[in-house]
Every structure is written in structure tokens, then in C-alpha cells.
Amino acid sequence: MSDFSDVQLGLDTFGDVTRDVAGELLSDAQTIRNVVAQAELADQVGVAFFGIGEHHRREFAISSPEIVMAAIAARTERLHVGTAVTVLSSDDPVRLYERFATLDAISGGRAEIILGRGSFIESFPLFGYDLRDYETLFEEKLDLFTRLLEEKPVTWNGSTRAPLTEADVFPKTENGIQAWIGVGGTPESVVRAARYRLGLMLAIIGGPAERFRPFVDLYHRSLAGFGHERLPVGVHSPGHVADTDAEAWDEAYAGFEAMNNTIGRERGWPPYSRLRFQHDVGPEGAIYSGSPETVARKIAHTVRLLGLDRFDMKFSTGTLPHEKMMRSIELYGTKVIPLVRDMLS
């Protein structure tokens, strides 16, 4: 992307279960209602996209993102709504298409889907899938889902579900559904996104953005090699905005520490530290946290470096209170987005 005038600035959330002002954990229900309010504010302050992750574990309240997105779509006017990500491997492509086509109707064409494997595996045993079929499940279901996106009768056969013969699926959309693949950083995943003619959404949650430039180049080369037109490239990274750098870092640290240590205990990571956090919010890190000016500079640098069409900041991490997230969204829309556009122009 050489002209950045149309770059989109979005937000993502996993619906992290947060604490109230007294330090008590909110209910899942209240957390979900708060996410709807956060999306309404995002729409009001000019955010382009609002993504909701799918998870099936206690730290996150949202296991059915399409239902939450439908509520958001009915209360917003311009905001595009989508997943970040949909765990395709443990879902049924036909039902998935039907849900998103319905969401697209409710939203007036503002529905998007980001497909992925997900970073957790709880959905596999929950829905009766064998992790030994990890690769086959994703490849076969992706193949079927992309055929369904063409909105024509589908004949398909595979090992992961019953075959289809001239199956016509409804409802039809008015203009199709924007679909992406979320990629963590393997060449095979990048080439797969190009082969299936899907947008590339890079999940950069550690290290400098520079190391993902080869993947962007590979994606564009692969698209050309498959004879496909240019498709969008985006980045998903965590962050938090406050009035000053110190305020943003102090507010965000506890949530990052809690989430990293919770996951780290399962995966054998070392304990998270303030020193590690300060590195992550610096130029070589993947956290976009600080004052509006600091965050805008880092986003603009990443957009230029990778030639992005969209940047989505995951504004929820751990138990960061709803009120702090609302302030972060307000600053992102009213301060960060205009600053990024000025810097890119």
C-alpha cells in the first residue's frame, strides 16, 4: 500500500472478564454488556472496525461473538463488526456462513470474519474434535467455507464432515462478506491466505513489527503467483491509551501481568515483569501503549513499514477496568486516529 489515506484504524477485544472499581471480578453477563457499550463508543468516535475474539475459558466472557456483534450492529451506524478470530477448526463452515450472512443483513453490510486456528485448544474437546486432526480440520473447513463465500451451490467432499452435493445455503448477502485469515507468523499460513484469496491479518503480539515484513512480501508474491488481485493486509496488536505515557503504562501493567502469568503457568513461560513490559511498550515491542502521541507514532511507523490497509489495537487485556477501556477508546478515536492520519499524510 503506497497511499495510506484510506488506512483503517480498528479495535479488538477478547471480552476479558474485568474488575470493578472495588476490585471485584465482574460477571460474564456484565462484561458482555460492557463490550456492547465499548463498541457503541467506538462507533461514535470514528473507529472503523470492532473485532471480538472467540474463546471458551474462564478469563474471557465471549464464546458466541456473532450474537454480541448482532447487538452491536443494531446500535451502531458506521462501525464494521467482525471476529478476532473465529476458531474455524471447531466450527461447522455451513452454520458459520449462515450466522455471518445473517449478521451482514442486520448490520447493513458491515460484517467481517477473521478466520483462524485460535491460540487456545479448549474448543476441540468441548465440541468433540481430536487434536490429532488439527491440520486437516482447518484445511478442509477453510476450503469449504471459502466455497460457501461464493454464494453458489456447493459440491464438496472431505473427511471432517458429511459431503455436500449442490447444496445452496441461505441467506444470501447483498455484497458478499469481507473475510481474512489471522496469521501468527508461519510462511505456510501466509501462502494459504493468498491461495484462498483472503485478506491477511497478522497477529503481532511479541517482538518488533519489522520481522513481519518478509511475510507481507511473501503474501503479495503469492497472490500474484496465484493470479489473484491485491488484497488487504492488517495487523492486530495489544495496546492501551491514556493521557500520558506514565498513566497508560501504570494502568495497563496489572492486566498484562495477570494475563501473561495465567497463560504462562499453562505453557511454561517465565513470570512477567515490569522490565519486560517496559521493553514491550518501547520501539522494539509489540504493545502500543502510552499517550495518544506515543501510540500514534508507533502505529504510523508500523503502517508505513508493513504497507498496511488496517491496524487493529486490542484494547482489552486482563482485568483492566471498563472505565479505563472506555477512556482508551475515546482517546484512540478522538486523538490517535487523527494523529496517525496526519503523520501518514
Steps between C-alpha positions, in 0.01 A plus 500: 500500500669822386216742578399485866207743476252211524668304779245373752553525875309242701471347845487142625389341826485147637235598753745459788319465832592817687485642852281782628625807690493298824722231349229234469474293184200585286256234387529365148164660424612847609825461309304426181273800555811713548642379168183619324540841665866511395403433140234771508763749616742379231235573236441848641869598494570381145661157544476298177480142630415321824622141530394247763696184575346156556614316814373220719677556833441684825713808426282606207123553502426467128460155347238604239636819346242518220219551753687785666581647158134490403414707808779741411391522136148597606636787714763641263499667162846492338706254702599178324470200732683172482685226679856501627504207440238235420640159594413333170648159588233427762205657319283389209564705183137488388360625831780755516411639160131516594574691822723754326263547208228574757730741685582668170128560441446644848802728466422619150815348350741577785586141599852362465650168603859428599557126488768330706608202702483696826772514764323258738377143455202481740249500213632172359394264781199721576353440155630146456803551275830316520814712520675242287286632213617858562639564149234307309213670683619849415596428140178318409270745677678797346459346157127451554441841657671687217280315250191601699612864482439485124127455583442237234393135537792303646611144439767399749648188654743457789580297810389745770126527427227361275535574126288755319344463156378817330417641843362853491539690826294796622463790559684659212682827570461820302871555429691205645696474825851635553708206624854482637734237643668579831866396481752472782805492278561184298571507126254217438215700655588806294499302175171334601336841545611600151390169344148539635482871406452618859633812668810454719466603867834471681478445875809678632504442875875486557814655356546776244270544204803498267531123519160462330600689184615178326155350559331800339732473200434125478125563508512748213727271294270206568190694396669592174616142449146369542372765259297682767440872538654699784332433836523685832762448770433583865665472840349411838707607803423578865501850644351757735467879478488752784578871531871442570748219446546443872125486561443255213782272613392503866141421404584226252775312680288305750280361223795395285670343800188305601428370150860409419545319830170312468587373153866464592423253778334277240776535243813519713581868450712692754312747725415831334680806635481878481837497324359272230193721471707816455692328221172393337362856496825631351600524133601131483187367670153406381291693756359832375457671835552860610371847432311566177817641344711199599246247376436690177872517416541127554190413294602732215847342496350150479252598228780646286742218569259221406288688246182435698139549403384465861635507854289357784603571859386242755394737775401240762761299687441323828299676767539859378180675623221589260531870583869503400420319175228753419749784547749313281240462224407867525864609466563250221215640294531871576879533528692198370316450170527867390868506601573182304333646192702821533824305539427280201410795278 
